[in-house]
Coordinates of C-alpha atoms and ligand atoms in Angstrom, one line a residue:
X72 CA -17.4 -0.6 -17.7
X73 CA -16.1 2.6 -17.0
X74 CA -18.3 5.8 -17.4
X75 CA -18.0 9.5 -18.9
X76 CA -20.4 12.3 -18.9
X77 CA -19.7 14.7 -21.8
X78 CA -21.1 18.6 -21.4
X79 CA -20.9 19.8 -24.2
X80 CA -22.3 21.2 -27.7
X81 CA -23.4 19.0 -30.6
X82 CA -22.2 19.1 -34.0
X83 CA -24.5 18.3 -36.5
X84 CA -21.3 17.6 -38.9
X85 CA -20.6 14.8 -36.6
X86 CA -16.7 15.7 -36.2
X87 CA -16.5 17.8 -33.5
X88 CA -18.7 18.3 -30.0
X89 CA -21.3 15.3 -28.3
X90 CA -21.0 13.5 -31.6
X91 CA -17.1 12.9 -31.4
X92 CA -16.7 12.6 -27.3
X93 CA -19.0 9.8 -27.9
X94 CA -16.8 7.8 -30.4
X95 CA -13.9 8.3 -28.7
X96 CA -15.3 6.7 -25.4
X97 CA -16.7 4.3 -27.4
X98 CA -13.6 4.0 -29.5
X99 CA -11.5 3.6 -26.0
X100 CA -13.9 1.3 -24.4
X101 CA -16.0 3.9 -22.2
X102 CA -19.7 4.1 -21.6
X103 CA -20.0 7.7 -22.4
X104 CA -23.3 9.4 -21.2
X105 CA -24.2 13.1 -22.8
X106 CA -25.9 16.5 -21.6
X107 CA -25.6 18.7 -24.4
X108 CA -25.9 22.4 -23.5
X109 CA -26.0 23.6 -27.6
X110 CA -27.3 22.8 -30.6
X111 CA -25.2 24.4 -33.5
X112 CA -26.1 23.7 -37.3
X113 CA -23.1 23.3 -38.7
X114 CA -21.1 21.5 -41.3
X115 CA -17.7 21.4 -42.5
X116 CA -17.2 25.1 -43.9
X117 CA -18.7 27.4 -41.1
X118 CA -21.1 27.3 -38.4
X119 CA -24.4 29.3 -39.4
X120 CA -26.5 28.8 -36.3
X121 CA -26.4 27.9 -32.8
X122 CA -28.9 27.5 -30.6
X123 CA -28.6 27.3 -26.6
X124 CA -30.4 24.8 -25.0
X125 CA -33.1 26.7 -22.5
X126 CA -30.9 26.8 -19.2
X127 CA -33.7 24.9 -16.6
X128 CA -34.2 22.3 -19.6
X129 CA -30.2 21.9 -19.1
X130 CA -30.4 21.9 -15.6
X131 CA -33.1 18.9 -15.7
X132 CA -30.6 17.3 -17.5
X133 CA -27.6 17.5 -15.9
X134 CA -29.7 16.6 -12.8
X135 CA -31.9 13.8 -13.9
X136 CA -28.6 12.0 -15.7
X137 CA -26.4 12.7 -12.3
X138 CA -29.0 11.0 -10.3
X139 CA -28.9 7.9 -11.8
X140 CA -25.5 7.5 -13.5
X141 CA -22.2 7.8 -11.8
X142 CA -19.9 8.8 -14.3
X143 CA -15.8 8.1 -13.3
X144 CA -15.1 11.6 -15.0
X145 CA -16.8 14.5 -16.5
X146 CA -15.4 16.4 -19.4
X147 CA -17.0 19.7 -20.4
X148 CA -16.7 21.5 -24.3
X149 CA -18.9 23.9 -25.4
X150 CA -20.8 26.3 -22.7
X151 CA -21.9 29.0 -24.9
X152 CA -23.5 31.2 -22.1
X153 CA -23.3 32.5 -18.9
X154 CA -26.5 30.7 -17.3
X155 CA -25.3 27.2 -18.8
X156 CA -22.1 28.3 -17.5
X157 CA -23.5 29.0 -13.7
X158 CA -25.5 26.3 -14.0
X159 CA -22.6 23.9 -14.5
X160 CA -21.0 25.5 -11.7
X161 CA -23.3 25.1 -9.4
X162 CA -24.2 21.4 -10.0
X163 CA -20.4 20.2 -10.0
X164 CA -19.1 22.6 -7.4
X165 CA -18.9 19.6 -4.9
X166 CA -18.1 16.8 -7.5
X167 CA -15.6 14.6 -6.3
X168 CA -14.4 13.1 -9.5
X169 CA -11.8 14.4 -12.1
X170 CA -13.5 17.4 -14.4
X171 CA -11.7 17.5 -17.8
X172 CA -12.2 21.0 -19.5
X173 CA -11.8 21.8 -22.9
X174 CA -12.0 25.3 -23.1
X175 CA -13.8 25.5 -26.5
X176 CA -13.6 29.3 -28.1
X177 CA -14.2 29.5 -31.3
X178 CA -15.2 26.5 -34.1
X179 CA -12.4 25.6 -36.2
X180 CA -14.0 27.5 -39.3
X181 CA -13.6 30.4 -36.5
X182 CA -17.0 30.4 -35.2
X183 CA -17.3 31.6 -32.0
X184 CA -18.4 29.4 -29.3
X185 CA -18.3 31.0 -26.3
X186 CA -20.1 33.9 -26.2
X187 CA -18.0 37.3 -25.8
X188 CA -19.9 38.6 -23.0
X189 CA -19.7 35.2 -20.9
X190 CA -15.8 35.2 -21.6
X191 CA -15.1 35.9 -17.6
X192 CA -18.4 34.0 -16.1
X193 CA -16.0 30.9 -18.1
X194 CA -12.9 31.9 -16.5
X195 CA -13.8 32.5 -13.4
X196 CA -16.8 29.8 -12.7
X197 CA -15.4 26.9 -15.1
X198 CA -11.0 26.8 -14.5
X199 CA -11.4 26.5 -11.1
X200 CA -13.5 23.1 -11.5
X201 CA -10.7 21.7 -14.4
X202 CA -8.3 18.9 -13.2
X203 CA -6.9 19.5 -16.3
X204 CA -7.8 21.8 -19.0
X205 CA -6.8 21.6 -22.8
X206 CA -6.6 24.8 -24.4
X207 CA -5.1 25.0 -28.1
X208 CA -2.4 27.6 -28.4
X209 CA -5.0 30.3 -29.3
X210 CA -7.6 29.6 -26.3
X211 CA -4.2 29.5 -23.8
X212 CA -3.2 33.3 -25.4
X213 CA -6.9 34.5 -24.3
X214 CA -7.2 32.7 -21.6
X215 CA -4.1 34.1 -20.4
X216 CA -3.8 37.2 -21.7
X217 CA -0.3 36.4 -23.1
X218 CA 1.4 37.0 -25.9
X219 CA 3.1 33.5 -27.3
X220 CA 5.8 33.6 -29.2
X221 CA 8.3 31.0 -27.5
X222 CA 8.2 28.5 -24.5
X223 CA 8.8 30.6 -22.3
X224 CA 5.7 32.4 -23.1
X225 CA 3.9 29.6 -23.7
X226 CA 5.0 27.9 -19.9
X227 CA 3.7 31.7 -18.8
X228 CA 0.4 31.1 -20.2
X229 CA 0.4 28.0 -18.7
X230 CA 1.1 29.4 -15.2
X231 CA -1.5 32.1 -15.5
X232 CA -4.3 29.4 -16.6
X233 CA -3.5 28.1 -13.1
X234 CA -3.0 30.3 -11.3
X235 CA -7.3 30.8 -12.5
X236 CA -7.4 27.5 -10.6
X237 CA -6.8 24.8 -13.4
X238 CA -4.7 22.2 -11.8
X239 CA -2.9 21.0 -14.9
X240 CA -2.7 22.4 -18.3
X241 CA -1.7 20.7 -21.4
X242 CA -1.2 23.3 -24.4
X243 CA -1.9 21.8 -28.0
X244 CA 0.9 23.2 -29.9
X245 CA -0.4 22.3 -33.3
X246 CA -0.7 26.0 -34.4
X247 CA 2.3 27.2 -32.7
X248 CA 5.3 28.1 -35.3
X249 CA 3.8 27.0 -38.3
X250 CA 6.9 26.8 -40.4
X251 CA 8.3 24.2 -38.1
X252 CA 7.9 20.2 -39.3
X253 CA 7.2 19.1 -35.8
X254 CA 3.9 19.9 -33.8
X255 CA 4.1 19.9 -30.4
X256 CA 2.3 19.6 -26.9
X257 CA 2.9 20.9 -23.8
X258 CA 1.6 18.9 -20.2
X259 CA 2.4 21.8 -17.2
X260 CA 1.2 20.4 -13.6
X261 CA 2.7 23.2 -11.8
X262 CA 2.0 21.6 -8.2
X263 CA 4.2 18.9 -8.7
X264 CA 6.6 20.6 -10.6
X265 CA 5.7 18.3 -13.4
X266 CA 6.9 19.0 -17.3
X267 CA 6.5 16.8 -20.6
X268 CA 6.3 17.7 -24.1
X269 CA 5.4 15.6 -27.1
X270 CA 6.7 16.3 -30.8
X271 CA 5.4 15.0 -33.2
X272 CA 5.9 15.0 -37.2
X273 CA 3.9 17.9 -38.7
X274 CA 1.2 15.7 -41.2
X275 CA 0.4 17.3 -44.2
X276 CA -3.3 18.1 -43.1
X277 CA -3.2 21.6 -42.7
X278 CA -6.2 22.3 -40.0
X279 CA -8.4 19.2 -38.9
X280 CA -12.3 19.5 -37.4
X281 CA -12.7 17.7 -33.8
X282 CA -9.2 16.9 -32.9
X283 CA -9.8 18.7 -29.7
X284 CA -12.6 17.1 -29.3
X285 CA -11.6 13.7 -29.7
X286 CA -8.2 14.7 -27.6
X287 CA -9.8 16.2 -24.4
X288 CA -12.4 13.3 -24.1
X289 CA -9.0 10.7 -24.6
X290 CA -7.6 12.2 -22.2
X291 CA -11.0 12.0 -19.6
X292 CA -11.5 8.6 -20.7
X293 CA -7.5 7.4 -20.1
X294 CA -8.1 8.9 -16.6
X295 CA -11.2 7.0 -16.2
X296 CA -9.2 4.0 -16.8
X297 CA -7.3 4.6 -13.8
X298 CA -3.9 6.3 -15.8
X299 CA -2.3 9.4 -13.8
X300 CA -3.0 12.6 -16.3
X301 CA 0.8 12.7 -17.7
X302 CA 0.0 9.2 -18.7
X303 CA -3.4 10.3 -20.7
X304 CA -1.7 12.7 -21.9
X305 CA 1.0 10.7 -23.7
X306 CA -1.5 8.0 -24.9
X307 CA -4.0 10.9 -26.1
X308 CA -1.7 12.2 -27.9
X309 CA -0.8 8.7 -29.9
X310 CA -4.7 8.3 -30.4
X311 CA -5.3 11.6 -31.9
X312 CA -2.4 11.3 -34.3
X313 CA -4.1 8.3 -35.3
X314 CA -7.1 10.5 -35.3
X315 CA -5.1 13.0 -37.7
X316 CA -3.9 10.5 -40.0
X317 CA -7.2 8.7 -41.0
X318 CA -8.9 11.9 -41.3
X319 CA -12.0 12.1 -43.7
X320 CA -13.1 14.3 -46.2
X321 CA -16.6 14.1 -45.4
X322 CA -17.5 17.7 -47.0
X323 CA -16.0 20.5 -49.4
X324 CA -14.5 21.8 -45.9
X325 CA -11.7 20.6 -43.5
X326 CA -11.1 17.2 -43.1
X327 CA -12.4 15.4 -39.9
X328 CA -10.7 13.3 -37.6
X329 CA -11.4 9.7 -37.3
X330 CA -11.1 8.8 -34.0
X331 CA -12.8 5.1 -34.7
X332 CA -10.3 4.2 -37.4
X333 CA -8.7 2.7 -34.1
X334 CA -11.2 0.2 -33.4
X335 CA -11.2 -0.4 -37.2
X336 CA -7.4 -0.7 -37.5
X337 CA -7.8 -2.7 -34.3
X338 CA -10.1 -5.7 -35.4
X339 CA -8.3 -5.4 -39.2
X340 CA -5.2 -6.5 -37.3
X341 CA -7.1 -9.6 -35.7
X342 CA -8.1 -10.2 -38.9
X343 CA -4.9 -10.4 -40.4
X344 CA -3.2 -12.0 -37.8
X345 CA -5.4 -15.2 -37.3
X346 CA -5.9 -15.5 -41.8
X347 CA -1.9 -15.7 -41.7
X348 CA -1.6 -17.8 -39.0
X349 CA -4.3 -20.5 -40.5
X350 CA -2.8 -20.2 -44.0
X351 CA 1.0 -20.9 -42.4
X352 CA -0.4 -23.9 -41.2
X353 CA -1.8 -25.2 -44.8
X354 CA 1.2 -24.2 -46.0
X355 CA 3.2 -26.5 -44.2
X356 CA 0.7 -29.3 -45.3
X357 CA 1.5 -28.8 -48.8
X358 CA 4.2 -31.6 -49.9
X359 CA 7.7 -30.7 -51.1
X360 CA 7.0 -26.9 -50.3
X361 CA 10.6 -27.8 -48.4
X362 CA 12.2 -28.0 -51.7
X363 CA 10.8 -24.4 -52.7
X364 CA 12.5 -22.9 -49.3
X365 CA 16.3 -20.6 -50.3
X366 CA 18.7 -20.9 -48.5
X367 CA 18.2 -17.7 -46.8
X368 CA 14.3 -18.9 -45.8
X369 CA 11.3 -18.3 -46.2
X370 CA 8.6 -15.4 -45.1
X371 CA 5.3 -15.5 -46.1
X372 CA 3.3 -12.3 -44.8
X373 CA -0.5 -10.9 -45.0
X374 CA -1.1 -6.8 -44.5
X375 CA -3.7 -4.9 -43.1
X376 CA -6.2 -3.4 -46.2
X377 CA -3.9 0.1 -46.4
X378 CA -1.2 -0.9 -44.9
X379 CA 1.5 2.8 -43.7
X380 CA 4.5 0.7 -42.6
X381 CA 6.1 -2.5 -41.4
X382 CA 3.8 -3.2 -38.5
X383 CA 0.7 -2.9 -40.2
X384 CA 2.7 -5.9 -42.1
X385 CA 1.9 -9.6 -40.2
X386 CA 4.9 -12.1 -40.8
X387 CA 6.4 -15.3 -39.4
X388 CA 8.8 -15.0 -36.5
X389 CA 12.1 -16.2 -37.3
X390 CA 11.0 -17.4 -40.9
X391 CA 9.7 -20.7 -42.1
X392 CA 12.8 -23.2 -42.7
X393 CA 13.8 -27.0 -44.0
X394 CA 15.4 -29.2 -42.6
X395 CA 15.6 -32.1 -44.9
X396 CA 12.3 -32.8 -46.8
X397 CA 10.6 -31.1 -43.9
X398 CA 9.3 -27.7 -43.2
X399 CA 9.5 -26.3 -39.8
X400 CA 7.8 -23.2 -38.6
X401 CA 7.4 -21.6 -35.5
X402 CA 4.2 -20.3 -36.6
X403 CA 4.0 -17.8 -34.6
X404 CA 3.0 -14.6 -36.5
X405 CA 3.7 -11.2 -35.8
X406 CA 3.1 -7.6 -36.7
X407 CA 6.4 -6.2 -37.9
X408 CA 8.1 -9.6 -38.4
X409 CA 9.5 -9.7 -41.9
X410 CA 11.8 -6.9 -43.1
X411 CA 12.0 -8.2 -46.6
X412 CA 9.4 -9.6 -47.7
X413 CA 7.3 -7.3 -45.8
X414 CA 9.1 -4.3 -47.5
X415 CA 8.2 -5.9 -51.0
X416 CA 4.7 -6.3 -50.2
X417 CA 4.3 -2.6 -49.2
X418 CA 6.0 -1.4 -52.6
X419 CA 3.7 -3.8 -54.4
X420 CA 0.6 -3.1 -52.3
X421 CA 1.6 1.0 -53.3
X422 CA 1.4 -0.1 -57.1
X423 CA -1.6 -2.7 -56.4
X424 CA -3.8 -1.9 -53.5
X425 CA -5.7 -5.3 -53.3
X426 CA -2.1 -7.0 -52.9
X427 CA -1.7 -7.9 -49.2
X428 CA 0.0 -10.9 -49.3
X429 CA 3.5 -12.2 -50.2
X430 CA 6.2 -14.9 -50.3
X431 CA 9.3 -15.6 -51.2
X432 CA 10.4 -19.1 -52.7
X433 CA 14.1 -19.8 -54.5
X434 CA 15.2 -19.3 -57.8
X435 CA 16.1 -22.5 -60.3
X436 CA 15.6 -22.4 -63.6
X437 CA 13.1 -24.7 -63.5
X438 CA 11.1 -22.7 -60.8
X439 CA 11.2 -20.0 -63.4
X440 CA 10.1 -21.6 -66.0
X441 CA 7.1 -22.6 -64.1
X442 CA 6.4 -18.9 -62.7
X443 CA 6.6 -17.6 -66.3
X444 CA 4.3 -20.0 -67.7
X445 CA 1.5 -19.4 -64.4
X446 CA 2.1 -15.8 -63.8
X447 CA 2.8 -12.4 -64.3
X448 CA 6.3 -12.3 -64.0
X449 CA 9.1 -8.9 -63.9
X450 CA 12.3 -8.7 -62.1
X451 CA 15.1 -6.3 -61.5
X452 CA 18.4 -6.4 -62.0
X453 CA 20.7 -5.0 -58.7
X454 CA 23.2 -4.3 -61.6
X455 CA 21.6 -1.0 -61.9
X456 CA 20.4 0.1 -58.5
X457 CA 22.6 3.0 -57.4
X458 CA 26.0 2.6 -54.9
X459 CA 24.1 4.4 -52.2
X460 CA 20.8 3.0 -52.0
X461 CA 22.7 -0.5 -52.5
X462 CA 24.4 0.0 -49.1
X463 CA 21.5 1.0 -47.0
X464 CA 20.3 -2.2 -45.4
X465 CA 16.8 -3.7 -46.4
X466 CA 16.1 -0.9 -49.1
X467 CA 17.0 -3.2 -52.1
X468 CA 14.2 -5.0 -52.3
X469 CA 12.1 -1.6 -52.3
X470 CA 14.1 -0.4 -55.0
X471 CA 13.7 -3.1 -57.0
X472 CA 10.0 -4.2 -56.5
X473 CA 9.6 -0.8 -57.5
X474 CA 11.5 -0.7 -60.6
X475 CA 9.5 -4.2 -61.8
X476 CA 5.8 -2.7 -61.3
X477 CA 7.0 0.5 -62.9
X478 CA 8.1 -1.5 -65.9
X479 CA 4.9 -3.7 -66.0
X480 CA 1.8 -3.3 -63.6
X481 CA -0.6 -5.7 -62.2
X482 CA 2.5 -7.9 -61.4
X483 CA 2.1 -11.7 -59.7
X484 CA 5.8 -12.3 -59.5
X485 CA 9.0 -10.6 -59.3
X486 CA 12.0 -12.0 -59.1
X487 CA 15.9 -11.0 -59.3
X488 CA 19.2 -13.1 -60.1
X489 CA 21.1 -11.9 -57.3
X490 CA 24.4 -10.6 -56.9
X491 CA 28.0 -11.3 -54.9
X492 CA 26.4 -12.8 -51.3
X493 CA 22.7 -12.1 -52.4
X494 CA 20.8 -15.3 -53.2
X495 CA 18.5 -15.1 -56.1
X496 CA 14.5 -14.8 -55.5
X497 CA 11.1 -15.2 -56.5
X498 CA 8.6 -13.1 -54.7
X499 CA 5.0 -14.2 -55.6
X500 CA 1.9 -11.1 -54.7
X501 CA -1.3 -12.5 -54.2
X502 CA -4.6 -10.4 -52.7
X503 CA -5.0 -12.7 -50.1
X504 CA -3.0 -15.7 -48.1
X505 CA -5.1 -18.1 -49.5
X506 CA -4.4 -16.7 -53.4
X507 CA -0.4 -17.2 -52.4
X508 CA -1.3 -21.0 -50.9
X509 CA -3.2 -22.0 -54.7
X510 CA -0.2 -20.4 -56.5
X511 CA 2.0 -22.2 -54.3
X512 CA -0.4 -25.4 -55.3
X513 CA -0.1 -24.8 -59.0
X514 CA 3.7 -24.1 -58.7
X515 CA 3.8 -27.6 -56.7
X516 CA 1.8 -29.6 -59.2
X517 CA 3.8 -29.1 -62.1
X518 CA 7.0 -29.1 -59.9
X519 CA 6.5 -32.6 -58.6
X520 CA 5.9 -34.2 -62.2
X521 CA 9.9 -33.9 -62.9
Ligands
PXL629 O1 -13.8 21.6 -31.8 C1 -14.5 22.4 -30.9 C2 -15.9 22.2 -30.9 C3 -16.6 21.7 -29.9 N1 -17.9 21.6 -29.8 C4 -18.7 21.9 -30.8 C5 -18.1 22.3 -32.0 C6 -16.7 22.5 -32.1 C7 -16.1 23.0 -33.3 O2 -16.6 23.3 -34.3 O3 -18.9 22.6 -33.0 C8 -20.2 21.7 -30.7

């Protein structure tokens, strides 16, 4: 396993500092190891004490976890003060593996965290050491001295933050030009004449707690992995925004990033995947489910508990089909699969949160008959769905899930009569695979007795 050390503060509101390096090593598969230089009492309004760690009781340490563990990259955060800061200096003047800095200022309830009077001791003792150094846009103004008010100021910043001997400089853009709906991040490595910038959509958070955090010790972790820097950069960036979008409300303040809502997204999927895949093969154990199959196939998909978008939607590669009285699947399932049936289930899952599941069978009278009499049946009519939304591919079904649960909620099945070159449907909603495979069963049973 691959190890970090972290240097840095901790946070006793858990978001930011120690507390969040550690889950996102953890979170990215890192043994992280942790000498904390501050102690700040803190929560998710403002900081209201901080306490620095006595600087030879650092020192001891930094010393005592060197000598004994190896880390594959060190990533520094809060310093505080000058004698933590010379200490630091002085221990990993000679260290021959890559120093991540994140050149922590001021809390994001604006705290400060460096103090004012140690401002150049940082610059001058700590840049030098960084392989790469993360400032937000603020941080990269003081650290630079510059102004930023466009690109060009900002790739001037950047230069100047080397030219203090930081070897490359990524610039979190999040704050930069507020009124714009894309954020953006800038990777300078100056040496190399090296340039990439991410944009992102703008989320509706307005400021997070620990995204910095959890960013810089991404990044430290991606390199420890082995990945260039440009490389960490780009997939830090994708695991903060995942950070950003599963971010908790875990006080009255900001919201905090949820760095291990990958590893929880991450075993949900497994989860998902295998259920579905098991249930597709009962399903093709169940007798004359062929004669339930339109013409235009079956899907039969299972989601993730909140499920955002298709790919959080599992579905059956290439459909499951007849062919005479028999049912062929490939059974292999997939994230991102069905575009239909997948599109009703998020609708549905938007109105219903513990529907996850879904399939479609064809519509005959008689199959309709037996759906009414079992379940909780609406449909829609695309008589009355609008010219323009009826021309955009794959956004009918949306529409018209919709316009079923608005009309009646808590909704089993909805189903449609089709229209010129749109075969008719049912869709059945069930919380689970296993729910659709018993509905499917009770369908079935009265079914066969014609
Ligand atoms: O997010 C920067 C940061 C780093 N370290 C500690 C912090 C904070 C922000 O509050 O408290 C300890």
């Amino acid at each position: 396993m691959k190890k970090a050390l972290s240097i840095a503060g901790s946070d006793s509101s858990a978001g930011a500092g120690i507390q969040a390096d550690l889950k996102t090593f953890s979170a990215l598969g890192i043994y992280g190891a942790t000498v904390i230089t501050t102690l700040t009492a803190q929560n998710t309004k403002t900081v209201s004490d901080i306490f620095v760690v006595p600087p030879k009781f650092f020192e001891n340490q930094l010393r005592t976890t060197l000598t004994d563990i190896k880390p594959d990259v060190i990533k520094i955060g809060v310093l505080y003060d000058r004698s933590i800061i010379q200490i630091v200096k002085d221990e990993l003047a000679n260290c021959e593996k890559p120093i991540i800095v994140d050149p922590v200022l001021y809390s994001g309830t604006g705290i400060r965290l460096l103090d004012e009077s140690s401002f150049e001791a940082f610059k001058q003792n700590i840049l030098p050491l960084a392989n790469v150094i993360t400032p937000n846009l603020k941080e990269a103004e003081l650290l630079s001295n510059t102004r930023v008010k466009s690109t060009n100021d900002l790739s001037k910043a950047a230069r100047y933050i080397c030219d203090l001997g930081a070897e490359i400089v990524i610039i979190k853009g999040g704050h930069y030009n507020r009124m714009n709906n894309e954020v953006s991040d800038f990777y300078y490595n100056f040496s190399r004449a090296d340039y990439h910038k991410i944009s992102n959509p703008r989320l509706p958070v307005t400021e997070t707690h620990g995204t910095g955090c959890n960013f810089s010790s991404a990044i430290a972790s991606y390199i420890a992995m082995g990945c260039e820097p440009k490389r960490a950069f780009i997939l830090s960036n994708s695991y903060v925004n995942r950070a950003l979008r599963n971010a908790l409300k875990v006080g009255n303040g900001l919201l905090v990033a949820n760095p291990i809502s990958q590893i929880y997204n991450n075993s949900e999927k497994y989860e998902t995947l295998i259920t579905l895949q098991s249930s597709v093969e009962n399903l093709e154990q169940l007798n004359y489910f062929s004669s339930l199959i339109p013409e235009t196939k079956t899907n039969f998909v299972y989601s993730i508990p909140i499920p955002r978008d298709l790919f959080d939607v599992a579905g059956v590669v290439g459909r499951i089909t007849n062919y005479q009285d028999k049912i062929r699947s490939p059974n292999v399932v997939k994230f991102g699969a069905s575009n239909h049936v997948g599109r009703a289930l998020l609708v549905a899952n938007n109105f219903t949160p513990s529907i996850r599941s879904a399939i479609n069978i064809k519509l005959t009278d008689r199959l309709l008959e037996i759906c009414k009499e079992l379940f909780k049946c609406s449909f829609y009519d695309r008589k009355y769905e609008h010219v323009d939304n009826a021309m955009k591919e794959g956004t009918t079904i949306q529409w018209g899930v919709k316009e079923a649960f608005k009309r009646e909620p808590n909704l089993e099945v909805v189903f449609h009569y089709g229209d010129i070159g749109k075969e008719p449907m049912i869709l059945i909603f069930a919380e689970t695979p296993n729910g659709i495979l018993t509905k499917i069963d009770e369908i079935l049973r009265i079914f066969k007795k014609i």
